[in-house]
Coordinates of C-alpha atoms and ligand atoms in Angstrom, one line a residue:
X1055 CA 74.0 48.7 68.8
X1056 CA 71.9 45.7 68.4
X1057 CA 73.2 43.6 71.5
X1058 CA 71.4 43.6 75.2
X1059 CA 71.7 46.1 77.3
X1060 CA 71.9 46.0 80.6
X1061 CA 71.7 49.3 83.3
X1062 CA 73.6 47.2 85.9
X1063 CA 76.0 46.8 83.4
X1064 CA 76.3 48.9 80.5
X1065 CA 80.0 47.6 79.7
X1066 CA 78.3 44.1 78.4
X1067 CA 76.9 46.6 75.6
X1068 CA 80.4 47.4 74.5
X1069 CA 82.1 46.0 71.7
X1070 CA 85.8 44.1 72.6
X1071 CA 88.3 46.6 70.8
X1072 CA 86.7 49.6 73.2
X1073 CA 86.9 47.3 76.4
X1074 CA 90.9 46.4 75.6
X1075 CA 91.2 50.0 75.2
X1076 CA 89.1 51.1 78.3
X1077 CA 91.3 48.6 80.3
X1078 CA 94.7 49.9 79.5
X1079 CA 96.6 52.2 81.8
X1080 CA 96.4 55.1 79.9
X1081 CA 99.2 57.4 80.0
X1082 CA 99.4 61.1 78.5
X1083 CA 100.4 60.9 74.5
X1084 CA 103.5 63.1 74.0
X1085 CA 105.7 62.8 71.4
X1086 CA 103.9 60.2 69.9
X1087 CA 103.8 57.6 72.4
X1088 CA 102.3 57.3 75.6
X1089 CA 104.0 58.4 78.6
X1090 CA 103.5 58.3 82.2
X1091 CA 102.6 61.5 84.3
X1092 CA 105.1 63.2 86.5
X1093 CA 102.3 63.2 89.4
X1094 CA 102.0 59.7 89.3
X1095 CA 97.9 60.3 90.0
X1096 CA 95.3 59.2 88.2
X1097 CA 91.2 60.3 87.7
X1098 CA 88.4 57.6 87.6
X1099 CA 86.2 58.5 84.0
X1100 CA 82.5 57.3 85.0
X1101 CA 79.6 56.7 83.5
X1102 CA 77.0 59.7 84.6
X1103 CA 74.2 57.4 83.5
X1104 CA 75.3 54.8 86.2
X1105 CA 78.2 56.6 88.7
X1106 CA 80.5 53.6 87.8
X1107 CA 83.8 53.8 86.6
X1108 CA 84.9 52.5 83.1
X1109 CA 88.6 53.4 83.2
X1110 CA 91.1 56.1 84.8
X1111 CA 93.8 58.6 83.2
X1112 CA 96.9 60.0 84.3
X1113 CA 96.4 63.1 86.4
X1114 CA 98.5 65.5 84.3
X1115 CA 100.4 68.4 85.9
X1116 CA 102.1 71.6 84.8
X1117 CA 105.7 69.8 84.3
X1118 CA 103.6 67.4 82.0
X1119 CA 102.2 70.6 79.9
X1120 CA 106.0 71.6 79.8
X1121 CA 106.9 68.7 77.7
X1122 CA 104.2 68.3 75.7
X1123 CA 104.8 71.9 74.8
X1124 CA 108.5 70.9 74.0
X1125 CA 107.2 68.1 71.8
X1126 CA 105.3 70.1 69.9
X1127 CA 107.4 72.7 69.8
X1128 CA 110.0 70.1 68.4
X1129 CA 107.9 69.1 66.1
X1130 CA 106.8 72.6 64.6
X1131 CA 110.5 73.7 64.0
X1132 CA 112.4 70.6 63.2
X1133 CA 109.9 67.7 62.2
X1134 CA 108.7 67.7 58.5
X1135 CA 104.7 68.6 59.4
X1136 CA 104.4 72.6 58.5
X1137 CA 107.4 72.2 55.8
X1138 CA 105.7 69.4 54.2
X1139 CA 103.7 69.1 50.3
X1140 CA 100.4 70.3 51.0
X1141 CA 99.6 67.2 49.6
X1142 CA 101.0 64.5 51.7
X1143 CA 99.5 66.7 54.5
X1144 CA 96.2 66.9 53.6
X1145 CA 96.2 62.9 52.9
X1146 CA 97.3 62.6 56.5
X1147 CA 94.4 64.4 57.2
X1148 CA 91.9 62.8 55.1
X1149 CA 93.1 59.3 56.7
X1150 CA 92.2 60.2 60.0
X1151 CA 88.8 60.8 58.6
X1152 CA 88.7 57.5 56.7
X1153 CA 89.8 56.0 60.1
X1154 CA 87.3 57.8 62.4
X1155 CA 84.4 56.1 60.5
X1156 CA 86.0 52.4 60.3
X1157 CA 86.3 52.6 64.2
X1158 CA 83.1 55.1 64.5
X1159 CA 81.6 52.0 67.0
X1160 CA 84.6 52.3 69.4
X1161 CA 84.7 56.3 69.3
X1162 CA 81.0 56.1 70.0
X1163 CA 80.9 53.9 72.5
X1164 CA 83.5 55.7 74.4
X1165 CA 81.5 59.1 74.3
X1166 CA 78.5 57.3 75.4
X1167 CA 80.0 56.3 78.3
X1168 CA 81.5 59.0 79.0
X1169 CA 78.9 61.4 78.5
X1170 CA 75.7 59.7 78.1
X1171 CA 74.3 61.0 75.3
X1172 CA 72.1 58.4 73.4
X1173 CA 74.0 55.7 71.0
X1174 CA 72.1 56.8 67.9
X1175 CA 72.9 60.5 67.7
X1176 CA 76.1 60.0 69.0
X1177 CA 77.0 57.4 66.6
X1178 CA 74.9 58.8 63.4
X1179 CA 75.3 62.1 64.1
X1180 CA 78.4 63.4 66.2
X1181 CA 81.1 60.8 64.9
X1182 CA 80.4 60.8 62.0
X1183 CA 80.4 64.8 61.5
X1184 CA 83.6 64.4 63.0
X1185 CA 84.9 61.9 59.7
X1186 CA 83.5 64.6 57.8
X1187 CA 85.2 67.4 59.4
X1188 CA 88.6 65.6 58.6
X1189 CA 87.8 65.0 55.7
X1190 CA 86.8 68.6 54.9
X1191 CA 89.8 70.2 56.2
X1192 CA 92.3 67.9 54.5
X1193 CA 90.7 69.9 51.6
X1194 CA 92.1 73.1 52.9
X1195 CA 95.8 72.1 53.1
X1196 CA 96.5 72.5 49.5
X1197 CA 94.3 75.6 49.1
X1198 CA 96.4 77.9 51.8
X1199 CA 97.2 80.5 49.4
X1200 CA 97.8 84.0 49.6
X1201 CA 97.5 87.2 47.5
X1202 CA 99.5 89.7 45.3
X1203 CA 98.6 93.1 46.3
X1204 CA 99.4 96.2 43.8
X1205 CA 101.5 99.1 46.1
X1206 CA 102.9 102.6 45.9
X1207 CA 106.2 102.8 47.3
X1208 CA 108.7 104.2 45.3
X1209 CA 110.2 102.2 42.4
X1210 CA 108.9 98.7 41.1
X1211 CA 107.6 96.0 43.7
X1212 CA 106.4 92.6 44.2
X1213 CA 104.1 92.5 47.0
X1214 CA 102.4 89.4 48.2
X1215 CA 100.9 87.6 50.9
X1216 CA 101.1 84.0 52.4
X1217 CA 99.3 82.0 55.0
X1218 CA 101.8 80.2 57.4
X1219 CA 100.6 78.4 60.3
X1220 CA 100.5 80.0 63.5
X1221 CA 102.8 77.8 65.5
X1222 CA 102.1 75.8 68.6
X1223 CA 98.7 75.7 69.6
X1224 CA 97.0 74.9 72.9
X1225 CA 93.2 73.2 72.3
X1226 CA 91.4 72.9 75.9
X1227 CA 87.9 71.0 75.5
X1228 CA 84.5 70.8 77.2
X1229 CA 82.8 67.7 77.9
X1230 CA 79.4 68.1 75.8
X1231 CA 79.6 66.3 72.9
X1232 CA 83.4 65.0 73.1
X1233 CA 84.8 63.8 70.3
X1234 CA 83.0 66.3 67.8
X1235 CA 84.8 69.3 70.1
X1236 CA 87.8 67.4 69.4
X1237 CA 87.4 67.2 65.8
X1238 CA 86.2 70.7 65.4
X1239 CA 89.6 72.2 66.7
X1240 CA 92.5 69.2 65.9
X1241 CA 91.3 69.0 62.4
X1242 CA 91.9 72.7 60.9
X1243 CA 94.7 73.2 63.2
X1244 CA 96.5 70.2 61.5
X1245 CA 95.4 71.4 57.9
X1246 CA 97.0 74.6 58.3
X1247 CA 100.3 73.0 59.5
X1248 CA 100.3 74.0 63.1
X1249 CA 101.4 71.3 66.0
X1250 CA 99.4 70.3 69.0
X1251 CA 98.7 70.2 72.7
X1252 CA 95.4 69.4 73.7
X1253 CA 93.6 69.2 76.6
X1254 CA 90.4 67.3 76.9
X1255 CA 87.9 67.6 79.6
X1256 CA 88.5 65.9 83.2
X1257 CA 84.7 63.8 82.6
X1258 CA 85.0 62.9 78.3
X1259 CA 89.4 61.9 77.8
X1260 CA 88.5 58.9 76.2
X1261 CA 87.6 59.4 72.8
X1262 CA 90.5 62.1 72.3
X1263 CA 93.0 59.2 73.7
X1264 CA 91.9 56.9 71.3
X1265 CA 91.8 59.8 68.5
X1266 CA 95.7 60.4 69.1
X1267 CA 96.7 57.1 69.0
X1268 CA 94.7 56.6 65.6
X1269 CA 96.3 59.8 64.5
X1270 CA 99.8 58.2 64.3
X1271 CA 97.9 55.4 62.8
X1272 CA 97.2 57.8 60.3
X1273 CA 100.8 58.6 59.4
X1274 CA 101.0 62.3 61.5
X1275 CA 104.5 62.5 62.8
X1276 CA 105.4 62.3 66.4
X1277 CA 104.7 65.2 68.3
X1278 CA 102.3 67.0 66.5
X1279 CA 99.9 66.2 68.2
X1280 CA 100.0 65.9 72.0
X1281 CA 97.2 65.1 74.6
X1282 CA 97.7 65.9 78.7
X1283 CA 94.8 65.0 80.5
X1284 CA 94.1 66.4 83.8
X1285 CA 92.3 69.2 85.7
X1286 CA 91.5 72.7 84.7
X1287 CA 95.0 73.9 86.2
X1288 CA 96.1 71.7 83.3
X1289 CA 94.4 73.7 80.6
X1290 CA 95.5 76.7 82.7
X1291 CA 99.2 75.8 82.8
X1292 CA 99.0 75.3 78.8
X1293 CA 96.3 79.1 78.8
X1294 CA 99.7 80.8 80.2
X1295 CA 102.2 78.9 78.5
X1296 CA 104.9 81.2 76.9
X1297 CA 106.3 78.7 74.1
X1298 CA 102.4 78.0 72.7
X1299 CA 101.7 80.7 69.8
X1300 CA 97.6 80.3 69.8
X1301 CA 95.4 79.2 73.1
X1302 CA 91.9 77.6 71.2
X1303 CA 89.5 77.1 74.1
X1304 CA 86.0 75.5 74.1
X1305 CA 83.6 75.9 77.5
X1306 CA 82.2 78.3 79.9
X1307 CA 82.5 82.0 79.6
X1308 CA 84.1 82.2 82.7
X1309 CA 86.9 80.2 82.1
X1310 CA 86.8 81.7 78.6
X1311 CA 87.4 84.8 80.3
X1312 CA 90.3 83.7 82.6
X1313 CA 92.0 82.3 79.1
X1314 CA 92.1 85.6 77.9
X1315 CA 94.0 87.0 80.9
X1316 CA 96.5 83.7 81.1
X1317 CA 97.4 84.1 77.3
X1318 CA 98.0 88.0 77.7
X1319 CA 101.7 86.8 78.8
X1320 CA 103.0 86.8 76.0
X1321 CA 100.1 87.6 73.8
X1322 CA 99.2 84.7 72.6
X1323 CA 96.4 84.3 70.0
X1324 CA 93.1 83.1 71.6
X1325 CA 89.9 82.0 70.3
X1326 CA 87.1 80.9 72.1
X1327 CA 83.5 79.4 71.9
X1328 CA 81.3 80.3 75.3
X1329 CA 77.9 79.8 76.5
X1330 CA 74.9 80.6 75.1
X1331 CA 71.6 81.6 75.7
X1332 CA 70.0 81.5 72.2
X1333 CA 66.2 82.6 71.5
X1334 CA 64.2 80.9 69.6
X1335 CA 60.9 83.0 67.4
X1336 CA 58.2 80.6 66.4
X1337 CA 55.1 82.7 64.2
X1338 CA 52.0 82.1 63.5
X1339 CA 52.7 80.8 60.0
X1340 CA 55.0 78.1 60.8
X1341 CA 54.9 74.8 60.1
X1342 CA 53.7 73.5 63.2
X1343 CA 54.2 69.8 62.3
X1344 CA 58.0 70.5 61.7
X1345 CA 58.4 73.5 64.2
X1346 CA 56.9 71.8 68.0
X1347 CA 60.1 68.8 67.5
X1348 CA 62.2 71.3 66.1
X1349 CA 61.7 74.0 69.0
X1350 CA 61.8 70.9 71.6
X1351 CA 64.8 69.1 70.5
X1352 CA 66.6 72.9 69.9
X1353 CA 67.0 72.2 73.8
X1354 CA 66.5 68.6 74.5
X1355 CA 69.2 67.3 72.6
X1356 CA 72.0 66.5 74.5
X1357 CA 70.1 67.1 77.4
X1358 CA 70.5 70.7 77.0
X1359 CA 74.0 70.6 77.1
X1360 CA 74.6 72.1 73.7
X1361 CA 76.0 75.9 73.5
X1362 CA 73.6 76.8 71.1
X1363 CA 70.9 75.3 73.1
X1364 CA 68.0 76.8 72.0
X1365 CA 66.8 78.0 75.7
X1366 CA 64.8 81.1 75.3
X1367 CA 61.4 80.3 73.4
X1368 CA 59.4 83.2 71.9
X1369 CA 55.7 82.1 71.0
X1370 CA 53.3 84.2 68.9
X1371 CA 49.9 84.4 70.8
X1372 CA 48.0 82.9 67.8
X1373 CA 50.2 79.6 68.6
X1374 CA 50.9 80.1 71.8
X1375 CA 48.6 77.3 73.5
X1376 CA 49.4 74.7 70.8
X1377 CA 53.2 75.6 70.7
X1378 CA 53.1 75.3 74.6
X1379 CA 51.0 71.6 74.7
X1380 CA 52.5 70.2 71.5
X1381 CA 56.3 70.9 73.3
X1382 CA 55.3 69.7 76.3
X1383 CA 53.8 66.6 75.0
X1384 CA 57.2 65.8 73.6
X1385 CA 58.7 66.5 76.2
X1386 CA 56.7 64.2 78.5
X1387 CA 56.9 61.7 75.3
X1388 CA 61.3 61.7 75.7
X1389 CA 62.6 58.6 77.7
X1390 CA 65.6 59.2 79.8
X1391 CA 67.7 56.3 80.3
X1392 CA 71.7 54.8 79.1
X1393 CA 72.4 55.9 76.5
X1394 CA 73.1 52.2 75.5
X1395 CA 69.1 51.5 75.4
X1396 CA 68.0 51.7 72.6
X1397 CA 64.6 52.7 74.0
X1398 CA 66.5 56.0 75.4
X1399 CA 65.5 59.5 73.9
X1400 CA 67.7 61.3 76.6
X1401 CA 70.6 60.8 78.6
X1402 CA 71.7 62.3 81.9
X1403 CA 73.2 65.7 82.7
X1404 CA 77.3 65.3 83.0
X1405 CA 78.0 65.5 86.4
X1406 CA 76.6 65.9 90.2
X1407 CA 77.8 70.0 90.4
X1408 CA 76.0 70.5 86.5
X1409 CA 73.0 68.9 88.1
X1410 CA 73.1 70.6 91.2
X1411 CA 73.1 73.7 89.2
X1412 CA 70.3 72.9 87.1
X1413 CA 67.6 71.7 90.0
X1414 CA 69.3 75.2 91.8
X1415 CA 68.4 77.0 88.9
X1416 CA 64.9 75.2 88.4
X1417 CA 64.3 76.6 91.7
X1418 CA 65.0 80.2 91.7
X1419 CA 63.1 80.2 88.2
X1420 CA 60.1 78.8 90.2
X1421 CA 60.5 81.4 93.5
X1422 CA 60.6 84.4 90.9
X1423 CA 57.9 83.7 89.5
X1424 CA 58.5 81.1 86.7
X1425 CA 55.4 78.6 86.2
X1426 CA 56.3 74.5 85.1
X1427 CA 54.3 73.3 82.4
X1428 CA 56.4 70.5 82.4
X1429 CA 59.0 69.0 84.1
X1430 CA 60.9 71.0 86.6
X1431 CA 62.9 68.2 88.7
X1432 CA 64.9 65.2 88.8
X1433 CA 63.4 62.2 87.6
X1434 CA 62.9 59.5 89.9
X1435 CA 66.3 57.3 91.4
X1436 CA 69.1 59.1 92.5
X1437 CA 71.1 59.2 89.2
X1438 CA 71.9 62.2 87.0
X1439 CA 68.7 62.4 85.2
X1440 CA 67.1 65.9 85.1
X1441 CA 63.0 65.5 83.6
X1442 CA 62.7 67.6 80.7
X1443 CA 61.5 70.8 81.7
X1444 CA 59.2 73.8 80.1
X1445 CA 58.1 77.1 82.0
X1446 CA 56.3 79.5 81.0
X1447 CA 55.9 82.9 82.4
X1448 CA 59.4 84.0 82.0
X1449 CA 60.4 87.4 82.1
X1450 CA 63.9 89.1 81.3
X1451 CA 63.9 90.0 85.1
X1452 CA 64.4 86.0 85.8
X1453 CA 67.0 84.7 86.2
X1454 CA 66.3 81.3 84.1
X1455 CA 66.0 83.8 81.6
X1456 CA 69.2 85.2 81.6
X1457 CA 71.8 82.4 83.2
X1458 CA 72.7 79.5 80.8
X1459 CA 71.5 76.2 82.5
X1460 CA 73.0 73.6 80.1
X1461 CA 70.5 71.6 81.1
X1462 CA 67.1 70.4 79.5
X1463 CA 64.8 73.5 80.6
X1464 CA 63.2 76.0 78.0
X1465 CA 61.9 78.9 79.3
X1466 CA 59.0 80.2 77.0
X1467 CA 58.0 83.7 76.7
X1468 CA 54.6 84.7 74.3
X1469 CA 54.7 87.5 71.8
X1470 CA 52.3 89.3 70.2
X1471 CA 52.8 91.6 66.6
X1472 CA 55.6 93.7 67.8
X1473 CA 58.0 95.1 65.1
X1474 CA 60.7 92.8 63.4
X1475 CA 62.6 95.6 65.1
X1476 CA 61.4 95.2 68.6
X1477 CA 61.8 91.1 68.5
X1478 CA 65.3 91.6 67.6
X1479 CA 65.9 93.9 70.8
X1480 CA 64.1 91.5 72.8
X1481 CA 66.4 88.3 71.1
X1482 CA 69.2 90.6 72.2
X1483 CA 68.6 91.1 75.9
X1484 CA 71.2 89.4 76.6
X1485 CA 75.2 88.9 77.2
X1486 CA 75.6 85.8 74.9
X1487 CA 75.4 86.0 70.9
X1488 CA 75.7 82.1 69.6
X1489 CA 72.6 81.2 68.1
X1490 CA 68.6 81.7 66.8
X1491 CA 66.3 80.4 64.9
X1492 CA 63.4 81.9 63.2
X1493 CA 60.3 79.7 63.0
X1494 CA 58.1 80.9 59.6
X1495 CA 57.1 80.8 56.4
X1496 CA 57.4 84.3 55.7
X1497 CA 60.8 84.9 54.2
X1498 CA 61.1 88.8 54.3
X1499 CA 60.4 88.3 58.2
X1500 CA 63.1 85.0 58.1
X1501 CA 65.5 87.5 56.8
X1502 CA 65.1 90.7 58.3
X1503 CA 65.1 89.2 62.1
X1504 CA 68.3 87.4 60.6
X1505 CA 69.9 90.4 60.2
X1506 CA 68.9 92.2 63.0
X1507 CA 69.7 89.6 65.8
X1508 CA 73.5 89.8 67.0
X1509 CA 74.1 85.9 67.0
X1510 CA 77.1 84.2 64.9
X1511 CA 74.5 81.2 64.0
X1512 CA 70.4 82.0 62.8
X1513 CA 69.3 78.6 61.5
X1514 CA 65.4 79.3 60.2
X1515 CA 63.1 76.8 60.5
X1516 CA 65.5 74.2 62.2
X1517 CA 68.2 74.8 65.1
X1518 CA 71.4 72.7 66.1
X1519 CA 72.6 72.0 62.8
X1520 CA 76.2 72.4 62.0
X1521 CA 78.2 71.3 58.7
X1522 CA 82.0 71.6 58.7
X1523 CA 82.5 74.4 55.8
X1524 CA 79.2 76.6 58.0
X1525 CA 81.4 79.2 60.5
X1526 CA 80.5 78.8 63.8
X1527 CA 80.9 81.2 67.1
X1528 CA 79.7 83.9 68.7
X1529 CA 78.9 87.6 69.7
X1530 CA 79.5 89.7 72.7
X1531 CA 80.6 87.2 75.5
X1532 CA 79.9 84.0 73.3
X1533 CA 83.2 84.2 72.2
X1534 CA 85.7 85.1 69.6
X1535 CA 86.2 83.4 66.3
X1536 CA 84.8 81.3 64.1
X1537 CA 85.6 77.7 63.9
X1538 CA 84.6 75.6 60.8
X1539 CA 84.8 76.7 57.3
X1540 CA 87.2 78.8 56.2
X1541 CA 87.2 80.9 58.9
X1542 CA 88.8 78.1 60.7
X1543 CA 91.8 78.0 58.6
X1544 CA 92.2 81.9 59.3
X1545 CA 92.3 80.8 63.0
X1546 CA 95.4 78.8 62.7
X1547 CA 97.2 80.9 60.4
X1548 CA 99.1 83.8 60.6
X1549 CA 99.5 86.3 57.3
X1550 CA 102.9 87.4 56.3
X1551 CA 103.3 90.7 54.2
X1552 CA 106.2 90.1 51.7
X1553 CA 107.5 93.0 49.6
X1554 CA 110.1 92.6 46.9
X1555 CA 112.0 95.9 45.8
X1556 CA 112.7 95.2 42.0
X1557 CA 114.6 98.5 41.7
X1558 CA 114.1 101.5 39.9
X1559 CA 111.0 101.4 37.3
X1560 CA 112.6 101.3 33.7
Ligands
NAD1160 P1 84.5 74.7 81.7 O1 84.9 76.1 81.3 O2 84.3 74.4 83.1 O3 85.7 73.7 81.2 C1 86.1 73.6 79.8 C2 87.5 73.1 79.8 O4 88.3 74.1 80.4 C3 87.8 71.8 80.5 O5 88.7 71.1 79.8 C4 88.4 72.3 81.8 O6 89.3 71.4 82.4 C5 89.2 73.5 81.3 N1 89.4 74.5 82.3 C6 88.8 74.8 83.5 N2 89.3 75.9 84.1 C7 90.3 76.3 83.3 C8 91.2 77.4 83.4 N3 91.2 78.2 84.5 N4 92.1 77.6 82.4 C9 92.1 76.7 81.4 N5 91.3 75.7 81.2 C10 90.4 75.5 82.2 O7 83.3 74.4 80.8 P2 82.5 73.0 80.7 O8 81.7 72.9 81.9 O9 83.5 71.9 80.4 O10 81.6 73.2 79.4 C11 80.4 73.8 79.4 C12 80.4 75.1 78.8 O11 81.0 75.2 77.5 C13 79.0 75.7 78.6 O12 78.9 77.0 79.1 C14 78.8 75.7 77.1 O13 77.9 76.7 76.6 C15 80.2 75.9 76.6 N6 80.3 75.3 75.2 C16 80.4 76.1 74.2 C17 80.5 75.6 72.9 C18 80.6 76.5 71.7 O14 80.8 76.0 70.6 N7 80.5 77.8 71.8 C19 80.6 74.2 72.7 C20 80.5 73.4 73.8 C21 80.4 74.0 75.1

């Protein structure tokens, strides 16, 4: 992003190929074209850095859901996608990856202004993960393969197993981080054969328009994958569906929650990836140098409005001033801005009700009892930007301590030599299970707290980092599943038992 940038108008930024798209009347893709929406609605898509609006979708309904569900379920019995050479599938899928990087500008600049996240780790970091995670899963396509299992049922037997894919699945999305969310749940799902609805977020459609389109670019037949946008009765209507085989849901634990009870219909398979509310150890024997940024950005990137957002920060005495001054100096040292300036470190939070619910939050944290070291209201202007925000004097009574904020506030807490044993407990106060770091040199302590905390992620001595063949998902009300690696593939699969009576043993 090299040309000037503009606040008043951030569309000047933005290359030609993303402004023809941004400018189109975009329908809902279904059966591998567009098509218009039975409501006839649409939804402005605005920019939360500036409130204006840089394109509108259809407003899908529940009649729309219907037929993208038909399409896909077309698709999965009739068209050639889970009956085809693993092969020929996985080159599909590798293409889309191929593609993803030789328009990564467009696909960034579309999540930027749709979310606000800087250009630089949106660009460097989230698009092209999502190439990668193509890429990776085209890899698992030909390597679907099952077992043969000895048994002892009476006379002579050929037992084996297979992996077929688990039919039509519905994907709803959140809005942090767009297009990697996308890429994280399309990519598997079409490795292991299965056909598509999905469901992006009402603020972030855009880059999972323009990913469906390039899709077919790619060679994947119509209808297997399918986009609707619309409002969370949308992603409902597709939770409840009774012709979708697997509901794949990304956001909040309380929608998470009202997934489960729309898919028990007809029993669908569900997997979900919730809040967070991850802790975060730093120790006396740390590298400093590396862990102050590290324990900073574990929450500041993305503006807090990461899952794994490391929110709960757990300082050993010995460091506890300089841990405390060193993240607060970078926080005060972050520049919030458009994500098109180059000069910006931090973007704003999504929308006015997440905002509202951060400076809410800020505030109860305050009346109970929390202290601000840093931070601890809007910045100035009347836009979305939230200043990056450190308390200290937490306690588990609080409840910033508790609540997910998905905002950028860490709420630090100091420790002292308590067992490896009694951190863990105190890691564990809470409902969530996503992820921890650990922040030492020692590696016995590295491992054992490891071990002991009930998270699905423990990254030590870094935080955030994901890679797609490293599982990914929670404990207790994070969620259920793992996407990434192969645990992925077993999300979109289904294993069949098949046993072969050879006759009497002779
Ligand atoms: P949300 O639950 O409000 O919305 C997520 C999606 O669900 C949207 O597409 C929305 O339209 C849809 N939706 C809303 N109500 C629905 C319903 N009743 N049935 C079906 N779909 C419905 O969450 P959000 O505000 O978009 O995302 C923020 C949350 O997501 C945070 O809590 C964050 O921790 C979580 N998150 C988790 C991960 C992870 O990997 N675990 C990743 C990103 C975000």
């Amino acid at each position: 992003m090299n040309k000037m940038f503009s606040f008043d108008n951030p569309m000047a930024s933005v290359s030609a190929p993303t402004r023809d798209f941004l400018a189109r009347q975009h329908g809902l893709f279904i059966g591998g074209d567009w098509v218009a929406g039975r409501s006839g609605e649409r939804r402005a898509v605005v920019d939360p850095a500036t409130g204006l609006e840089h394109a509108s979708v259809t407003e899908g309904t529940s009649e729309d859901i219907d037929r993208a569900v038909a399409a896909a379920r077309d698709a999965f019995e009739n068209g050639p996608w889970p009956k085809m050479k693993p092969k020929e599938r996985a080159a599909i899928v590798h293409r889309i990856g191929e593609l993803i990087d030789a328009h990564g500008d467009e696909f960034a600049e579309l999540d930027v202004l749709d979310e606000g996240s800087p250009w630089g780790v949106v660009r460097n970091f989230y698009v092209a993960l999502s190439a990668d995670h193509f890429r990776y899963f085209a890899g698992w396509a030909t390597k679907l393969d099952g077992a043969t299992m000895p048994v002892n049922m009476g006379g002579e037997w050929l037992a084996y197993s297979q992996r077929e894919p688990v039919g039509v699945v519905g994907q709803i999305l959140p809005w942090n981080v767009p297009m990697l969310m996308a890429a994280w749940k399309i990519a598997p799902a079409l490795a292991a054969g299965c056909t598509l609805v999905v469901k992006p977020a009402e603020d972030t459609p855009m880059s999972a328009l323009r990913l469906a389109e390039l899709c077919r670019e790619a060679g994947l037949p119509d209808g297997v994958l399918n986009v609707v946008t619309g409002a969370g009765a949308v992603g409902a209507a597709l939770a409840e569906h009774p012709d979708v085989d697997k509901v794949s849901f990304t956001g909040s634990t309380a929608t998470g929650k009202a997934i489960v009870r729309a898919a028990a219909g007809n029993l669908k398979r569900v997997s979900l990836e919730l809040g967070g509310k991850s802790p975060v150890f730093v120790f006396p024997d740390a590298d400093l140098d590396l862990a102050i940024p590290g324990v900073a950005e574990a929450v500041f990137l993305n503006s807090g409005q990461a899952c794994t957002a490391g929110s709960r920060l757990y300082i050993h005495e010995d460091v506890y001033d300089r841990v405390l001054e060193g993240v607060a100096a970078y926080a005060e040292g972050l520049k919030l801005g458009h994500g098109f300036d180059p000069a910006t470190n931090l973007g704003p939070l999504i929308n006015r009700k997440q905002f509202d619910r951060v400076n809410r939050l800020m505030e109860t944290g305050v009346s109970e009892g929390a202290s601000i070291v840093t931070g601890g209201s809007p910045a100035d202007g009347d836009g979305l930007f939230y200043r990056p925000t450190l308390l200290a004097g937490v306690t588990p009574s609080h409840t910033v301590y508790r609540e997910e904020i998905f905002g950028p506030v860490i709420s630090a807490m100091k420790i002292t030599d308590e067992t490896v044993t009694a951190l863990a407990r105190e890691a564990n106060n809470t409902e969530y299970g996503l992820g921890a770091s650990v922040w030492t040199k020692d590696l016995a302590r590295a491992h054992k707290l490891a071990a002991r905390i009930r998270a699905g992620i423990v990254w030590v001595n870094n935080h955030n980092q994901s890679d797609a063949n490293f599982p990914w998902g929670g404990y207790k009300q994070s969620g259920w599943g793992r996407e990434m690696g192969k645990s992925a593939i077993e999300l979109y699969t289904e294993t069949k038992s098949v046993a072969v009576y050879l006759g009497d043993q002779d």
